[in-house]
mmCIF file of C-alpha atoms in Angstrom:
data_model
loop_
_atom_site.group_PDB
_atom_site.id
_atom_site.type_symbol
_atom_site.label_atom_id
_atom_site.label_comp_id
_atom_site.label_asym_id
_atom_site.label_seq_id
_atom_site.Cartn_x
_atom_site.Cartn_y
_atom_site.Cartn_z
ATOM 1 C CA LEU A 691 48.407 4.140 -20.669
ATOM 2 C CA ASP A 692 44.908 2.785 -21.575
ATOM 3 C CA ARG A 693 46.285 0.749 -24.685
ATOM 4 C CA PRO A 694 46.427 -2.957 -24.257
ATOM 5 C CA ILE A 695 49.841 -4.395 -24.050
ATOM 6 C CA ALA A 696 50.700 -7.675 -25.753
ATOM 7 C CA SER A 697 53.463 -9.966 -24.660
ATOM 8 C CA ASN A 698 54.778 -13.525 -24.432
ATOM 9 C CA LEU A 699 54.218 -14.539 -28.063
ATOM 10 C CA ALA A 700 54.286 -18.320 -28.581
ATOM 11 C CA THR A 701 53.762 -20.406 -31.825
ATOM 12 C CA THR A 702 53.587 -24.040 -32.770
ATOM 13 C CA PRO A 703 56.751 -25.299 -34.520
ATOM 14 C CA ASP A 704 55.084 -25.015 -38.043
ATOM 15 C CA GLY A 705 53.842 -21.517 -37.145
ATOM 16 C CA SER A 706 50.302 -22.450 -37.812
ATOM 17 C CA LYS A 707 48.969 -21.359 -34.483
ATOM 18 C CA ALA A 708 50.114 -18.442 -32.224
ATOM 19 C CA ALA A 709 49.007 -17.267 -28.686
ATOM 20 C CA TRP A 710 49.933 -14.220 -26.766
ATOM 21 C CA VAL A 711 49.002 -12.325 -23.472
ATOM 22 C CA ILE A 712 47.110 -9.170 -23.677
ATOM 23 C CA ASN A 713 47.009 -6.818 -20.660
ATOM 24 C CA ALA A 714 43.972 -4.542 -21.030
ATOM 25 C CA ARG A 715 43.809 -2.116 -18.075
ATOM 26 C CA GLY A 716 45.082 -4.741 -15.710
ATOM 27 C CA HIS A 717 42.916 -7.533 -17.013
ATOM 28 C CA ARG A 718 45.343 -10.207 -18.284
ATOM 29 C CA ASN A 719 44.101 -12.778 -20.846
ATOM 30 C CA ILE A 720 45.299 -14.976 -23.620
ATOM 31 C CA ALA A 721 44.385 -14.423 -27.348
ATOM 32 C CA ALA A 722 45.164 -16.980 -30.087
ATOM 33 C CA ARG A 723 45.398 -17.080 -33.769
ATOM 34 C CA ILE A 724 44.176 -20.526 -35.059
ATOM 35 C CA ASP A 725 42.958 -21.415 -38.519
ATOM 36 C CA GLY A 726 43.377 -17.668 -39.431
ATOM 37 C CA ALA A 727 41.024 -16.349 -36.947
ATOM 38 C CA VAL A 728 41.891 -14.555 -33.674
ATOM 39 C CA SER A 729 39.768 -15.076 -30.544
ATOM 40 C CA TRP A 730 40.075 -15.064 -26.783
ATOM 41 C CA VAL A 731 41.093 -18.403 -25.124
ATOM 42 C CA THR A 732 40.704 -17.128 -21.443
ATOM 43 C CA THR A 733 38.274 -14.628 -19.878
ATOM 44 C CA PHE A 734 39.738 -13.551 -16.552
ATOM 45 C CA GLN A 735 37.725 -10.707 -15.357
ATOM 46 C CA ASP A 736 39.560 -9.317 -12.472
ATOM 47 C CA ASP A 737 42.453 -6.787 -12.153
ATOM 48 C CA ASP A 738 44.056 -8.958 -9.365
ATOM 49 C CA GLY A 739 47.744 -8.347 -10.377
ATOM 50 C CA GLN A 740 48.212 -11.965 -11.165
ATOM 51 C CA GLU A 741 50.735 -12.386 -13.994
ATOM 52 C CA LEU A 742 50.287 -14.549 -17.109
ATOM 53 C CA GLY A 743 53.363 -15.910 -18.836
ATOM 54 C CA ASP A 744 55.501 -18.815 -20.011
ATOM 55 C CA LEU A 745 53.202 -19.394 -22.880
ATOM 56 C CA THR A 746 53.868 -22.467 -24.993
ATOM 57 C CA PHE A 747 51.963 -25.042 -26.911
ATOM 58 C CA SER A 748 51.714 -28.847 -26.184
ATOM 59 C CA ALA A 749 53.404 -31.151 -28.470
ATOM 60 C CA ASP A 750 50.302 -31.795 -30.586
ATOM 61 C CA GLY A 751 49.418 -28.012 -30.606
ATOM 62 C CA GLN A 752 46.051 -28.778 -28.979
ATOM 63 C CA TYR A 753 46.550 -27.074 -25.709
ATOM 64 C CA ILE A 754 48.044 -23.752 -24.795
ATOM 65 C CA LEU A 755 50.063 -24.042 -21.604
ATOM 66 C CA PHE A 756 50.652 -21.002 -19.469
ATOM 67 C CA VAL A 757 51.498 -19.893 -15.960
ATOM 68 C CA ARG A 758 49.344 -17.731 -13.692
ATOM 69 C CA GLY A 759 50.845 -16.098 -10.733
ATOM 70 C CA GLY A 760 54.250 -14.989 -9.537
ATOM 71 C CA ALA A 761 57.240 -16.607 -8.035
ATOM 72 C CA ALA A 762 57.532 -16.680 -4.173
ATOM 73 C CA ASN A 763 59.752 -14.280 -2.212
ATOM 74 C CA GLY A 764 62.266 -15.302 0.144
ATOM 75 C CA SER A 765 59.732 -16.020 2.774
ATOM 76 C CA GLY A 766 57.712 -18.305 0.479
ATOM 77 C CA GLN A 767 54.904 -15.760 -0.172
ATOM 78 C CA HIS A 768 53.620 -15.167 -3.650
ATOM 79 C CA PRO A 769 52.407 -11.885 -5.054
ATOM 80 C CA ASN A 770 49.077 -10.985 -3.882
ATOM 81 C CA PRO A 771 48.468 -7.153 -4.520
ATOM 82 C CA ALA A 772 44.823 -7.491 -4.456
ATOM 83 C CA SER A 773 45.037 -8.993 -0.854
ATOM 84 C CA LEU A 774 42.992 -11.936 -2.021
ATOM 85 C CA ALA A 775 41.687 -14.013 1.074
ATOM 86 C CA ASP A 776 42.575 -17.210 -0.787
ATOM 87 C CA ALA A 777 46.360 -16.533 -1.292
ATOM 88 C CA PRO A 778 47.458 -17.318 -4.979
ATOM 89 C CA ASP A 779 50.408 -19.339 -5.894
ATOM 90 C CA GLU A 780 52.303 -19.893 -9.160
ATOM 91 C CA ALA A 781 50.726 -22.679 -11.131
ATOM 92 C CA ILE A 782 50.739 -24.053 -14.574
ATOM 93 C CA PHE A 783 47.439 -24.160 -16.512
ATOM 94 C CA ALA A 784 46.210 -25.583 -19.811
ATOM 95 C CA VAL A 785 43.465 -24.298 -22.035
ATOM 96 C CA LYS A 786 42.040 -25.677 -25.324
ATOM 97 C CA PRO A 787 40.554 -23.056 -27.448
ATOM 98 C CA GLY A 788 36.653 -23.224 -26.685
ATOM 99 C CA SER A 789 37.110 -24.839 -23.320
ATOM 100 C CA PRO A 790 37.774 -23.334 -19.890
ATOM 101 C CA PRO A 791 41.375 -23.494 -18.560
ATOM 102 C CA PHE A 792 42.373 -25.859 -15.914
ATOM 103 C CA ARG A 793 45.123 -26.042 -13.341
ATOM 104 C CA ILE A 794 47.761 -28.863 -13.863
ATOM 105 C CA ALA A 795 50.184 -28.186 -11.015
ATOM 106 C CA ALA A 796 52.274 -25.613 -9.009
ATOM 107 C CA GLY A 797 55.238 -24.589 -10.977
ATOM 108 C CA SER A 798 56.588 -22.559 -13.841
ATOM 109 C CA GLN A 799 58.450 -22.896 -17.258
ATOM 110 C CA PRO A 800 56.427 -25.720 -18.860
ATOM 111 C CA CYS A 801 57.521 -27.357 -22.029
ATOM 112 C CA ALA A 802 56.590 -30.439 -24.068
ATOM 113 C CA GLY A 803 57.564 -33.774 -22.449
ATOM 114 C CA PRO A 804 58.908 -37.015 -23.913
ATOM 115 C CA GLU A 805 55.708 -38.836 -24.191
ATOM 116 C CA PRO A 806 52.335 -37.584 -25.842
ATOM 117 C CA GLY A 807 50.382 -35.563 -23.439
ATOM 118 C CA SER A 808 53.198 -34.955 -21.012
ATOM 119 C CA ILE A 809 55.007 -31.859 -19.913
ATOM 120 C CA LEU A 810 58.121 -30.873 -18.152
ATOM 121 C CA TYR A 811 58.330 -27.926 -15.705
ATOM 122 C CA HIS A 812 60.075 -26.196 -13.026
ATOM 123 C CA HIS A 813 59.152 -26.484 -9.300
ATOM 124 C CA ASN A 814 61.196 -25.828 -6.146
ATOM 125 C CA GLY A 815 64.411 -25.712 -7.911
ATOM 126 C CA GLN A 816 63.932 -29.149 -9.712
ATOM 127 C CA ILE A 817 62.548 -30.240 -13.031
ATOM 128 C CA TYR A 818 59.457 -32.296 -12.839
ATOM 129 C CA LYS A 819 57.341 -34.321 -15.439
ATOM 130 C CA THR A 820 53.570 -34.785 -15.475
ATOM 131 C CA LEU A 821 50.602 -35.245 -17.820
ATOM 132 C CA ILE A 822 48.345 -32.476 -19.107
ATOM 133 C CA GLN A 823 45.560 -33.278 -16.669
ATOM 134 C CA LYS A 824 43.594 -31.441 -14.091
ATOM 135 C CA ASP A 825 45.384 -31.299 -10.709
ATOM 136 C CA ALA A 826 48.025 -33.550 -11.950
ATOM 137 C CA THR A 827 50.805 -35.204 -9.764
ATOM 138 C CA GLY A 828 54.407 -34.444 -10.863
ATOM 139 C CA VAL A 829 57.420 -36.494 -10.387
ATOM 140 C CA PRO A 830 61.064 -35.217 -10.497
ATOM 141 C CA LEU A 831 62.741 -35.991 -13.757
ATOM 142 C CA PHE A 832 66.045 -36.243 -11.827
ATOM 143 C CA THR A 833 67.635 -34.600 -8.655
ATOM 144 C CA ALA A 834 70.583 -32.364 -8.899
ATOM 145 C CA ARG A 835 72.327 -29.603 -6.750
ATOM 146 C CA GLY A 836 71.357 -25.997 -7.481
ATOM 147 C CA GLY A 837 68.269 -24.341 -8.847
ATOM 148 C CA ASN A 838 67.508 -26.346 -11.970
ATOM 149 C CA GLY A 839 65.077 -25.222 -14.714
ATOM 150 C CA GLY A 840 64.560 -23.900 -18.332
ATOM 151 C CA ALA A 841 63.956 -27.557 -19.563
ATOM 152 C CA LEU A 842 63.967 -27.995 -23.401
ATOM 153 C CA LEU A 843 63.388 -31.341 -24.896
ATOM 154 C CA SER A 844 65.856 -32.508 -27.593
ATOM 155 C CA PRO A 845 64.619 -32.862 -31.198
ATOM 156 C CA ASP A 846 64.710 -36.697 -30.903
ATOM 157 C CA LYS A 847 63.070 -36.597 -27.541
ATOM 158 C CA THR A 848 65.688 -38.614 -25.684
ATOM 159 C CA GLU A 849 67.399 -35.820 -23.742
ATOM 160 C CA VAL A 850 66.500 -32.659 -21.797
ATOM 161 C CA LEU A 851 68.628 -29.374 -21.914
ATOM 162 C CA PHE A 852 68.492 -27.406 -18.731
ATOM 163 C CA THR A 853 70.410 -24.755 -16.508
ATOM 164 C CA SER A 854 71.449 -25.180 -13.090
ATOM 165 C CA SER A 855 72.099 -22.082 -11.132
ATOM 166 C CA ARG A 856 74.509 -22.196 -8.317
ATOM 167 C CA GLY A 857 74.215 -18.563 -7.139
ATOM 168 C CA ASP A 858 77.501 -16.935 -8.143
ATOM 169 C CA HIS A 859 77.836 -19.251 -11.198
ATOM 170 C CA GLY A 860 75.786 -21.591 -13.354
ATOM 171 C CA PHE A 861 75.940 -24.449 -15.673
ATOM 172 C CA VAL A 862 74.180 -25.780 -18.800
ATOM 173 C CA GLY A 863 73.469 -29.516 -18.586
ATOM 174 C CA VAL A 864 72.043 -32.307 -20.691
ATOM 175 C CA PHE A 865 70.037 -35.189 -19.002
ATOM 176 C CA ASN A 866 69.985 -38.347 -20.942
ATOM 177 C CA MET A 867 66.674 -40.165 -19.947
ATOM 178 C CA ALA A 868 67.609 -43.604 -20.935
ATOM 179 C CA GLU A 869 70.928 -43.707 -19.177
ATOM 180 C CA ARG A 870 69.820 -41.382 -16.429
ATOM 181 C CA LYS A 871 72.897 -39.459 -16.538
ATOM 182 C CA ILE A 872 73.728 -35.841 -16.551
ATOM 183 C CA ARG A 873 76.626 -34.201 -18.676
ATOM 184 C CA TRP A 874 77.752 -30.763 -18.302
ATOM 185 C CA ILE A 875 78.343 -28.400 -21.254
ATOM 186 C CA ALA A 876 81.714 -26.756 -21.151
ATOM 187 C CA PRO A 877 81.484 -26.013 -17.209
ATOM 188 C CA GLU A 878 83.276 -23.217 -15.818
ATOM 189 C CA VAL A 879 82.811 -20.564 -12.939
ATOM 190 C CA SER A 880 80.865 -18.299 -15.325
ATOM 191 C CA ARG A 881 77.118 -18.106 -15.398
ATOM 192 C CA ASP A 882 75.547 -19.897 -18.474
ATOM 193 C CA VAL A 883 71.981 -19.146 -19.390
ATOM 194 C CA PHE A 884 69.408 -19.575 -22.021
ATOM 195 C CA PRO A 885 70.590 -22.658 -23.900
ATOM 196 C CA ARG A 886 68.792 -23.936 -27.032
ATOM 197 C CA TRP A 887 69.117 -27.025 -29.163
ATOM 198 C CA SER A 888 70.089 -26.741 -32.770
ATOM 199 C CA PRO A 889 67.314 -28.120 -35.053
ATOM 200 C CA ASP A 890 69.145 -31.424 -35.641
ATOM 201 C CA GLY A 891 70.035 -31.763 -31.774
ATOM 202 C CA LYS A 892 73.820 -32.001 -32.427
ATOM 203 C CA GLN A 893 74.632 -28.467 -31.084
ATOM 204 C CA ILE A 894 73.729 -26.396 -28.215
ATOM 205 C CA VAL A 895 73.945 -22.539 -28.151
ATOM 206 C CA PHE A 896 73.974 -20.563 -24.921
ATOM 207 C CA PHE A 897 74.928 -17.174 -23.355
ATOM 208 C CA ARG A 898 77.827 -16.939 -20.875
ATOM 209 C CA MET A 899 78.150 -14.193 -18.383
ATOM 210 C CA PRO A 900 80.996 -13.597 -15.830
ATOM 211 C CA GLY A 901 80.517 -15.408 -12.437
ATOM 212 C CA GLN A 902 80.425 -13.334 -9.422
ATOM 213 C CA LYS A 903 83.584 -13.224 -7.285
ATOM 214 C CA PHE A 904 83.400 -14.051 -3.576
ATOM 215 C CA ASN A 905 82.420 -11.047 -1.498
ATOM 216 C CA SER A 906 82.596 -8.632 -4.531
ATOM 217 C CA PRO A 907 79.882 -5.962 -4.767
ATOM 218 C CA ASP A 908 77.647 -5.846 -7.809
ATOM 219 C CA ASN A 909 78.693 -3.327 -10.436
ATOM 220 C CA LEU A 910 75.604 -1.335 -11.156
ATOM 221 C CA ILE A 911 77.136 0.991 -13.765
ATOM 222 C CA GLY A 912 79.507 -1.541 -15.594
ATOM 223 C CA GLY A 913 76.802 -3.415 -17.524
ATOM 224 C CA VAL A 914 76.873 -7.063 -18.275
ATOM 225 C CA GLN A 915 79.288 -8.621 -20.730
ATOM 226 C CA LEU A 916 77.707 -11.361 -22.597
ATOM 227 C CA GLN A 917 79.341 -14.157 -24.817
ATOM 228 C CA LEU A 918 77.582 -16.393 -27.287
ATOM 229 C CA TRP A 919 78.861 -19.976 -27.177
ATOM 230 C CA VAL A 920 78.215 -23.020 -29.424
ATOM 231 C CA ALA A 921 78.837 -26.365 -28.138
ATOM 232 C CA ASP A 922 78.931 -29.992 -29.394
ATOM 233 C CA ALA A 923 75.907 -31.657 -27.734
ATOM 234 C CA LEU A 924 77.684 -35.057 -27.202
ATOM 235 C CA SER A 925 81.141 -34.028 -26.131
ATOM 236 C CA GLY A 926 80.283 -30.797 -24.357
ATOM 237 C CA GLN A 927 83.323 -28.945 -26.007
ATOM 238 C CA ALA A 928 82.331 -25.296 -26.845
ATOM 239 C CA ARG A 929 83.728 -22.342 -28.585
ATOM 240 C CA MET A 930 82.876 -18.605 -28.384
ATOM 241 C CA ILE A 931 81.389 -17.101 -31.493
ATOM 242 C CA TRP A 932 80.551 -13.584 -30.369
ATOM 243 C CA SER A 933 81.331 -11.257 -27.432
ATOM 244 C CA SER A 934 79.730 -7.938 -26.421
ATOM 245 C CA PRO A 935 82.119 -4.988 -26.231
ATOM 246 C CA ASP A 936 84.066 -4.684 -23.059
ATOM 247 C CA GLU A 937 83.209 -1.056 -22.053
ATOM 248 C CA THR A 938 85.939 -1.235 -19.468
ATOM 249 C CA GLU A 939 88.738 -1.244 -21.956
#
């Protein structure tokens, strides 16, 4: 139990830089491999139970973006196992190796934004855009029903892929920033999650799980059936290419 635990590996697109979280006896910090050398890029000293995650690099690879803190519960309270007097929140930070980290904004799930030095992120069920600056002010990218998150910029930087959770079902959507329109990808009453762009931006791959029927109890022993779907990014037409075995048959 004393061994450090590594997680949340992130790399630049060309693989030249990498960063990951190390939990050593409750002290969570980020290490990075840059120019062939591995070093610490954060030095948090306290075992305060504050999570580190959602690692990603800025578009130019100069900053490592990460989230510190956990999501709020149903009462709006964030995890605070150390009973800190100044209650923590869930916030996005940026750090450049050799410099101290700084807080950008409350939120999670950061990713590279459409303009240089910008990011997209999730906050209060919507997707926001802001700059990589200390205590930046974010603005909603768009407003839609449901809990929207998991934003990913298209390879040509004109559209944003995202998921919209509606509780018992969920959609994959694409937001066109020039037209300011959303198109849904093969919408059904299923729960569609973890979408990704193809390298050329012409296709989208995502997982599909069954939606939850009204007033039906959760099946705790039946497992979750997964399907892998591939969609045309423009038309939204999709086809299943793989399905997990149905253990009920």
